[in-house]
Tab-separated table of C-alpha atoms in Angstrom:
chain	number	residue	atom	x	y	z
A	270	MET	CA	5.456	-19.552	36.065
A	271	THR	CA	8.584	-17.818	34.720
A	272	GLU	CA	8.622	-20.283	31.819
A	273	LEU	CA	4.972	-19.627	31.091
A	274	LYS	CA	5.550	-15.882	31.126
A	275	THR	CA	8.427	-16.180	28.641
A	276	GLU	CA	6.127	-18.346	26.500
A	277	LEU	CA	3.407	-15.724	26.650
A	278	LYS	CA	5.819	-12.937	25.773
A	279	LYS	CA	6.863	-14.913	22.687
A	280	LEU	CA	3.201	-15.466	21.799
A	281	VAL	CA	2.504	-11.744	22.058
A	282	ILE	CA	5.518	-10.854	19.916
A	283	ASP	CA	4.714	-13.403	17.222
A	284	ALA	CA	0.963	-12.981	17.099
A	285	LEU	CA	1.161	-9.228	16.977
A	286	ASP	CA	4.160	-8.824	14.640
A	287	LEU	CA	6.112	-6.863	17.215
A	288	GLU	CA	9.213	-6.379	15.106
A	289	ASP	CA	12.208	-5.125	17.067
A	290	VAL	CA	10.673	-6.219	20.417
A	291	THR	CA	12.427	-9.085	22.306
A	292	VAL	CA	11.226	-11.152	25.270
A	293	ASP	CA	13.597	-9.133	27.446
A	294	ASP	CA	11.962	-5.892	26.389
A	295	ILE	CA	8.645	-6.814	27.891
A	296	ASP	CA	8.206	-6.262	31.654
A	297	SER	CA	5.793	-8.892	33.022
A	298	SER	CA	4.114	-6.357	35.250
A	299	GLU	CA	3.811	-3.428	32.856
A	300	PRO	CA	0.545	-2.718	31.045
A	301	LEU	CA	0.148	-4.375	27.644
A	302	PHE	CA	-2.278	-1.884	26.262
A	303	ILE	CA	-2.049	1.770	25.530
A	304	ASP	CA	0.650	2.615	28.091
A	305	GLY	CA	3.540	0.222	28.581
A	306	LEU	CA	3.838	-1.968	25.461
A	307	GLY	CA	1.319	0.261	23.619
A	308	LEU	CA	-0.969	-2.396	22.085
A	309	ASP	CA	-4.360	-1.288	20.609
A	310	SER	CA	-7.873	-2.729	20.175
A	311	ILE	CA	-6.976	-4.780	17.083
A	312	ASP	CA	-4.120	-6.352	19.076
A	313	ALA	CA	-6.643	-7.270	21.760
A	314	LEU	CA	-8.746	-9.177	19.261
A	315	GLU	CA	-5.641	-10.788	17.749
A	316	LEU	CA	-4.338	-11.795	21.196
A	317	GLY	CA	-7.725	-13.290	22.067
A	318	LEU	CA	-7.474	-15.406	18.912
A	319	ALA	CA	-3.910	-16.519	19.766
A	320	LEU	CA	-4.961	-17.542	23.295
A	321	GLN	CA	-7.836	-19.512	21.795
A	322	LYS	CA	-5.653	-21.229	19.237
A	323	THR	CA	-2.774	-21.996	21.591
A	324	TYR	CA	-4.514	-22.738	24.932
A	325	GLY	CA	-8.102	-23.255	23.983
A	326	ILE	CA	-9.151	-20.271	26.075
A	327	LYS	CA	-12.259	-18.452	24.949
A	328	LEU	CA	-12.861	-14.960	26.237
A	329	ALA	CA	-15.774	-12.598	25.812
A	330	ALA	CA	-14.630	-9.788	23.533
A	331	ASP	CA	-15.584	-6.880	25.747
A	332	SER	CA	-16.030	-7.904	29.372
A	333	GLU	CA	-14.533	-6.411	32.546
A	334	GLU	CA	-13.100	-9.888	33.153
A	335	THR	CA	-11.194	-9.950	29.855
A	336	ARG	CA	-9.774	-6.477	30.580
A	337	LYS	CA	-8.333	-7.739	33.854
A	338	HIS	CA	-6.786	-10.835	32.183
A	339	PHE	CA	-5.286	-8.611	29.479
A	340	ALA	CA	-3.749	-6.131	31.829
A	341	SER	CA	-0.207	-7.551	31.831
A	342	ILE	CA	1.872	-10.676	31.156
A	343	ASP	CA	1.515	-11.468	34.872
A	344	SER	CA	-2.304	-11.506	34.705
A	345	LEU	CA	-2.274	-13.438	31.420
A	346	ALA	CA	0.009	-16.036	32.997
A	347	GLU	CA	-2.451	-16.407	35.860
A	348	LEU	CA	-5.342	-16.898	33.420
A	349	VAL	CA	-3.461	-19.570	31.413
A	350	ALA	CA	-2.206	-21.339	34.506
A	351	SER	CA	-5.699	-21.523	36.085
A	352	HIS	CA	-7.055	-22.720	32.721
A	353	LYS	CA	-4.429	-25.477	32.566
A	354	ALA	CA	-5.163	-26.492	36.179
A	355	ALA	CA	-8.938	-26.665	35.555
B	239	MET	CA	-12.070	14.593	-28.682
B	240	GLU	CA	-11.869	16.215	-25.291
B	241	SER	CA	-8.523	15.913	-23.566
B	242	PHE	CA	-7.430	16.713	-20.097
B	243	GLN	CA	-4.180	18.304	-19.193
B	244	ILE	CA	-2.156	17.659	-16.062
B	245	THR	CA	1.465	18.174	-15.046
B	246	ILE	CA	3.429	15.471	-13.218
B	247	SER	CA	5.601	17.708	-11.078
B	248	ASP	CA	7.485	14.924	-9.291
B	249	TRP	CA	7.588	11.156	-8.880
B	250	ALA	CA	9.153	8.425	-6.789
B	251	ALA	CA	9.071	4.679	-7.373
B	252	PHE	CA	10.045	1.632	-5.371
B	253	SER	CA	10.678	-2.036	-5.963
B	254	PRO	CA	13.052	-4.366	-4.133
B	255	CYS	CA	15.350	-4.020	-7.190
B	256	ARG	CA	15.235	-0.248	-7.800
B	257	MET	CA	14.599	2.822	-5.709
B	258	GLN	CA	16.912	5.610	-6.891
B	259	ARG	CA	15.842	7.925	-9.686
B	260	GLU	CA	18.947	7.013	-11.755
B	261	GLU	CA	18.073	3.339	-11.411
B	262	TRP	CA	14.585	3.945	-12.716
B	263	GLN	CA	15.910	6.106	-15.536
B	264	ALA	CA	18.240	3.269	-16.518
B	265	TRP	CA	15.357	0.859	-16.331
B	266	ALA	CA	13.191	3.061	-18.553
B	267	ASP	CA	16.056	3.546	-21.058
B	268	GLY	CA	16.870	-0.188	-21.082
B	269	ASN	CA	20.344	0.704	-19.882
B	270	GLU	CA	20.655	-1.440	-16.818
B	271	GLY	CA	24.195	-2.739	-16.663
B	272	SER	CA	23.467	-6.012	-14.925
B	273	ALA	CA	20.295	-7.717	-13.828
B	274	ALA	CA	18.878	-5.736	-10.855
B	275	GLU	CA	19.137	-7.563	-7.559
B	276	ALA	CA	16.335	-7.568	-5.051
B	277	GLY	CA	18.039	-6.032	-2.070
B	278	TYR	CA	16.115	-2.887	-1.174
B	279	LYS	CA	13.731	-2.580	1.776
B	280	PRO	CA	11.797	0.645	2.251
B	281	ASP	CA	12.900	2.494	5.327
B	282	LEU	CA	10.013	4.385	6.948
B	283	PRO	CA	11.425	6.200	10.017
B	284	TRP	CA	8.476	8.596	10.026
B	285	VAL	CA	6.008	5.770	10.691
B	286	ASN	CA	5.745	4.793	14.330
B	287	ALA	CA	7.025	1.250	14.803
B	288	MET	CA	3.675	0.059	16.285
B	289	LEU	CA	1.986	1.220	13.053
B	290	ARG	CA	4.735	0.089	10.719
B	291	ARG	CA	4.585	-3.537	11.854
B	292	ARG	CA	1.072	-3.734	10.348
B	293	LEU	CA	2.297	-2.887	6.815
B	294	SER	CA	3.013	-5.523	4.224
B	295	PRO	CA	6.113	-5.103	2.078
B	296	MET	CA	3.824	-3.638	-0.587
B	297	GLY	CA	2.225	-1.240	1.923
B	298	ARG	CA	5.744	-0.143	3.008
B	299	ALA	CA	6.718	0.411	-0.652
B	300	ALA	CA	3.585	2.574	-1.168
B	301	LEU	CA	4.211	4.710	1.895
B	302	TRP	CA	7.922	5.080	1.091
B	303	ALA	CA	7.133	6.383	-2.448
B	304	ALA	CA	4.438	8.714	-0.993
B	305	GLY	CA	6.899	9.904	1.671
B	306	GLN	CA	9.527	10.895	-0.881
B	307	LEU	CA	7.097	13.505	-2.242
B	308	LEU	CA	6.192	15.033	1.067
B	309	ASP	CA	9.189	17.133	2.048
B	310	GLU	CA	8.708	19.715	4.693
B	311	GLY	CA	9.489	22.575	2.387
B	312	ARG	CA	6.701	21.751	-0.032
B	313	ALA	CA	3.020	22.588	0.159
B	314	GLU	CA	0.908	19.710	1.305
B	315	PRO	CA	-1.172	18.000	-1.381
B	316	ILE	CA	-4.901	18.988	-1.197
B	317	ALA	CA	-5.762	15.293	-1.458
B	318	THR	CA	-4.183	11.902	-1.785
B	319	ILE	CA	-5.423	9.131	-4.037
B	320	PHE	CA	-4.285	5.531	-3.407
B	321	ALA	CA	-4.861	3.289	-6.355
B	322	SER	CA	-4.326	-0.392	-6.649
B	323	ARG	CA	-5.860	-2.970	-8.889
B	324	HIS	CA	-5.747	-5.816	-6.467
B	325	GLY	CA	-4.774	-4.190	-3.199
B	326	GLU	CA	-3.649	-6.466	-0.356
B	327	VAL	CA	-4.527	-9.541	-2.316
B	328	GLY	CA	-1.976	-11.649	-0.438
B	329	ARG	CA	-3.828	-11.067	2.845
B	330	THR	CA	-7.215	-11.654	1.141
B	331	VAL	CA	-6.095	-15.034	-0.171
B	332	LYS	CA	-4.846	-16.089	3.263
B	333	LEU	CA	-8.206	-15.014	4.815
B	334	LEU	CA	-10.136	-16.920	2.174
B	335	ARG	CA	-8.021	-19.996	2.822
B	336	ASP	CA	-8.830	-19.766	6.557
B	337	LEU	CA	-12.508	-19.305	5.759
B	338	ALA	CA	-12.396	-22.395	3.517
B	339	VAL	CA	-11.328	-24.622	6.419
B	340	GLN	CA	-13.512	-22.704	8.880
B	341	ALA	CA	-10.505	-21.440	10.851
B	342	PRO	CA	-10.947	-18.222	12.733
B	343	LEU	CA	-9.926	-15.113	10.829
B	344	SER	CA	-7.122	-12.869	11.984
B	345	PRO	CA	-8.662	-9.577	13.049
B	346	ALA	CA	-5.485	-7.641	12.184
B	347	SER	CA	-5.317	-9.221	8.760
B	348	PHE	CA	-8.981	-8.530	8.141
B	349	SER	CA	-8.668	-4.898	9.087
B	350	LEU	CA	-5.627	-4.492	6.764
B	351	SER	CA	-7.077	-6.292	3.843
B	352	VAL	CA	-9.601	-3.500	3.068
B	353	HIS	CA	-8.747	-1.285	0.131
B	354	ASN	CA	-8.243	1.906	2.129
B	355	ALA	CA	-6.050	0.309	4.832
B	356	ILE	CA	-2.748	1.659	3.461
B	357	GLY	CA	-4.218	5.096	2.983
B	358	GLY	CA	-5.507	4.937	6.587
B	359	ILE	CA	-2.024	4.140	7.939
B	360	HIS	CA	-0.538	6.906	5.751
B	361	SER	CA	-2.936	9.406	7.200
B	362	ILE	CA	-2.207	8.412	10.788
B	363	ALA	CA	1.565	8.311	10.305
B	364	ASN	CA	1.753	11.640	8.455
B	365	LYS	CA	-1.125	13.344	10.302
B	366	VAL	CA	-2.916	13.967	7.049
B	367	PHE	CA	-6.262	15.716	7.408
B	368	SER	CA	-6.942	16.253	3.725
B	369	PRO	CA	-9.193	13.865	1.805
B	370	ILE	CA	-7.861	10.395	0.994
B	371	SER	CA	-9.526	8.026	-1.480
B	372	ALA	CA	-8.742	4.461	-2.448
B	373	ILE	CA	-9.440	3.423	-6.034
B	374	SER	CA	-9.585	0.087	-7.790
B	375	ALA	CA	-10.768	0.071	-11.371
B	376	GLY	CA	-9.466	-3.162	-12.856
B	377	PRO	CA	-7.128	-2.586	-15.763
B	378	ASP	CA	-8.137	1.135	-15.811
B	379	THR	CA	-6.838	1.680	-12.237
B	380	VAL	CA	-3.908	3.942	-12.942
B	381	CYS	CA	-5.718	6.062	-15.481
B	382	ALA	CA	-8.882	6.278	-13.392
B	383	ALA	CA	-6.826	7.548	-10.444
B	384	LEU	CA	-5.204	10.263	-12.630
B	385	LEU	CA	-8.642	11.198	-13.989
B	386	GLU	CA	-9.856	11.424	-10.368
B	387	ALA	CA	-6.880	13.724	-9.589
B	388	TYR	CA	-7.754	15.896	-12.625
B	389	THR	CA	-11.385	16.201	-11.628
B	390	GLN	CA	-10.616	16.984	-8.003
B	391	LEU	CA	-8.163	19.711	-9.097
B	392	ALA	CA	-10.454	21.050	-11.827
B	393	VAL	CA	-13.186	22.029	-9.361
B	394	ARG	CA	-10.773	23.992	-7.166
B	395	PRO	CA	-9.874	27.594	-7.712
B	396	GLY	CA	-6.248	27.348	-6.589
B	397	ASP	CA	-3.787	27.002	-9.388
B	398	GLU	CA	-0.999	25.897	-7.116
B	399	ASP	CA	-2.894	22.954	-5.745
B	400	GLU	CA	-1.375	19.472	-6.100
B	401	ILE	CA	-2.684	15.959	-5.528
B	402	LEU	CA	-0.572	13.006	-4.521
B	403	CYS	CA	-1.380	9.798	-6.377
B	404	VAL	CA	0.089	6.485	-5.089
B	405	PHE	CA	-0.081	3.357	-7.203
B	406	TYR	CA	0.842	-0.043	-5.839
B	407	ASP	CA	0.390	-3.658	-6.842
B	408	ASP	CA	2.084	-6.952	-6.273
B	409	PRO	CA	2.004	-9.926	-8.644
B	410	LEU	CA	-1.009	-12.119	-7.906
B	411	PRO	CA	-0.246	-14.828	-5.384
B	412	GLU	CA	-1.023	-18.552	-5.751
B	413	PRO	CA	-3.618	-19.774	-6.765
B	414	LEU	CA	-4.495	-16.638	-8.760
B	415	GLU	CA	-1.176	-16.178	-10.422
B	416	ARG	CA	-2.201	-17.856	-13.696
B	417	PHE	CA	-4.771	-15.028	-14.139
B	418	ASP	CA	-2.147	-12.367	-13.799
B	419	LEU	CA	-1.665	-10.621	-17.084
B	420	GLU	CA	0.651	-7.893	-15.756
B	421	GLN	CA	4.343	-7.858	-15.228
B	422	HIS	CA	5.282	-5.676	-12.279
B	423	ASP	CA	8.755	-4.085	-12.207
B	424	VAL	CA	7.273	-1.215	-10.167
B	425	GLN	CA	5.903	-2.198	-6.770
B	426	ALA	CA	4.854	1.366	-5.864
B	427	LEU	CA	4.818	4.609	-7.803
B	428	ALA	CA	3.889	8.049	-6.382
B	429	VAL	CA	3.310	11.135	-8.487
B	430	ARG	CA	2.379	14.739	-7.688
B	431	VAL	CA	-0.235	15.985	-10.053
B	432	SER	CA	-0.968	19.651	-10.837
B	433	LEU	CA	-3.039	21.514	-13.368
B	434	ALA	CA	-0.788	24.502	-13.439
B	435	LYS	CA	1.147	24.737	-16.715
B	436	SER	CA	3.745	26.947	-15.054
B	437	VAL	CA	4.833	24.325	-12.534
B	438	GLU	CA	8.096	22.443	-13.232
B	439	GLY	CA	7.529	18.910	-14.365
B	440	ILE	CA	6.253	16.846	-17.226
B	441	PRO	CA	3.020	18.270	-18.830
B	442	VAL	CA	0.828	15.641	-20.322
B	443	ALA	CA	-2.651	15.416	-21.908
B	444	PHE	CA	-4.921	12.456	-22.006
B	445	SER	CA	-8.187	11.418	-23.506
B	446	LEU	CA	-10.289	8.306	-23.353
B	447	GLU	CA	-12.544	6.598	-25.781
B	448	GLU	CA	-14.655	3.478	-25.919
B	449	ARG	CA	-12.927	0.621	-27.661
B	450	GLN	CA	-14.514	-0.382	-30.935
B	451	ASP	CA	-12.445	-3.582	-31.335
B	452	LEU	CA	-14.128	-5.531	-28.609
B	453	GLN	CA	-13.796	-9.013	-30.104
B	454	GLU	CA	-12.120	-11.619	-27.844
B	455	GLN	CA	-8.435	-11.237	-27.837
B	456	ALA	CA	-6.006	-13.840	-26.586
B	457	PRO	CA	-4.763	-12.621	-23.178
B	458	VAL	CA	-1.167	-11.491	-23.410
B	459	LYS	CA	1.014	-10.705	-20.476
B	460	LYS	CA	2.266	-7.132	-20.580
B	461	LEU	CA	3.951	-4.540	-18.456
B	462	ALA	CA	1.633	-3.214	-15.769
B	463	CYS	CA	0.028	0.188	-16.345
B	464	ALA	CA	2.016	1.911	-13.585
B	465	ASP	CA	5.200	0.600	-15.102
B	466	GLN	CA	4.136	1.711	-18.635
B	467	PHE	CA	3.225	5.142	-17.297
B	468	LEU	CA	6.522	5.625	-15.508
B	469	ARG	CA	8.387	4.470	-18.574
B	470	PHE	CA	6.423	7.001	-20.686
B	471	LEU	CA	7.299	9.801	-18.278
B	472	LEU	CA	11.003	8.911	-18.176
B	473	GLN	CA	11.657	8.083	-21.808
B	474	GLU	CA	12.607	11.422	-23.422
B	475	ASP	CA	11.863	10.306	-26.954
B	476	THR	CA	8.501	8.678	-26.246
B	477	PRO	CA	5.819	11.235	-27.101
B	478	THR	CA	2.737	9.095	-26.629
B	479	LEU	CA	1.323	6.194	-24.644
B	480	GLU	CA	-1.737	4.130	-25.310
B	481	LEU	CA	-3.185	2.127	-22.453
B	482	SER	CA	-5.985	-0.170	-23.488
B	483	ALA	CA	-8.174	-1.553	-20.820
B	484	ASP	CA	-11.134	-3.912	-21.329
B	485	ARG	CA	-13.544	-1.375	-22.678
B	486	ARG	CA	-11.574	1.855	-23.002
B	487	THR	CA	-8.418	3.149	-24.534
B	488	TRP	CA	-6.549	5.932	-22.775
B	489	ARG	CA	-4.355	7.983	-25.012
B	490	TRP	CA	-1.525	9.984	-23.397
B	491	ARG	CA	0.780	12.523	-25.013
B	492	LYS	CA	3.485	14.761	-23.710
B	493	LEU	CA	2.988	18.513	-24.135
B	494	ALA	CA	5.713	21.075	-24.774
B	495	ARG	CA	7.236	22.371	-21.580
B	496	THR	CA	6.394	25.995	-21.161
B	497	SER	CA	9.716	26.751	-19.458
B	498	ALA	CA	11.681	25.242	-22.332
């Protein structure tokens, strides 16, 4: 799981052009959007695309479910892990 | 023929090779000691890092040039005009390539490929509430933006008003580069435009006329309009500039400085 979280942090940094942010700067439990890392709605769409390209995960653009998955690196890791297991 | 008078009260220009005033002056005078090296990167400390990451190198150049003319001591421009012939053409080409192979489009790239994207980021970063427009007018782009500045100023009562114009363009990327007829030494140029004759700066007049010689001409690569305009401003002994676009010719001439 730690490995997957590091992988997801790298994905977030690369897909969203987070210059000056390193893997160590991102706390797995902190919010990705608005507070915490400070991502915005365009980032949400971009991240959705990156998940689709990398893991084949398709998410509805504006569902309560997606919001939960996008809350933090921890929740994203759970999503990807369960998708891999399925 | 009717002519319009404006004063360029200040300017700033950026390219990876030149950013200081003296460097541009040497460029305009043909006095550069050695070939300029591409080592400059625009530093934009006033743009929040989360916004800054969205800007292309050209977008950064444009906001850097604009930022040089927005000191705290100076009155805010009443409007800002962003003008680019091709805009974020690098992003557009990438999006078109993705479309061609039916790959999903990057939402961030799409949102930043629109013509007013750089102006939008400028307005957020600098908390600008005055009007911002984004102009593209083919080979007339630079002159059309200055005409737009003139008209916006002309309908206002305030003599002290100024408008900020920001020009930016990159060379056309592959596979469009063979259509590029402009050589770009200037990546971004910002000028403050005023109608007041009393203001310090370079007073100029311009007029435009339809071209009569519209027969096909062999395309020749020449210095981009922003570059020619900056050269005209900086070369002391150059009194006039003629910029011919497809259908129009814009004639510029320097006016005597009232303070001199």
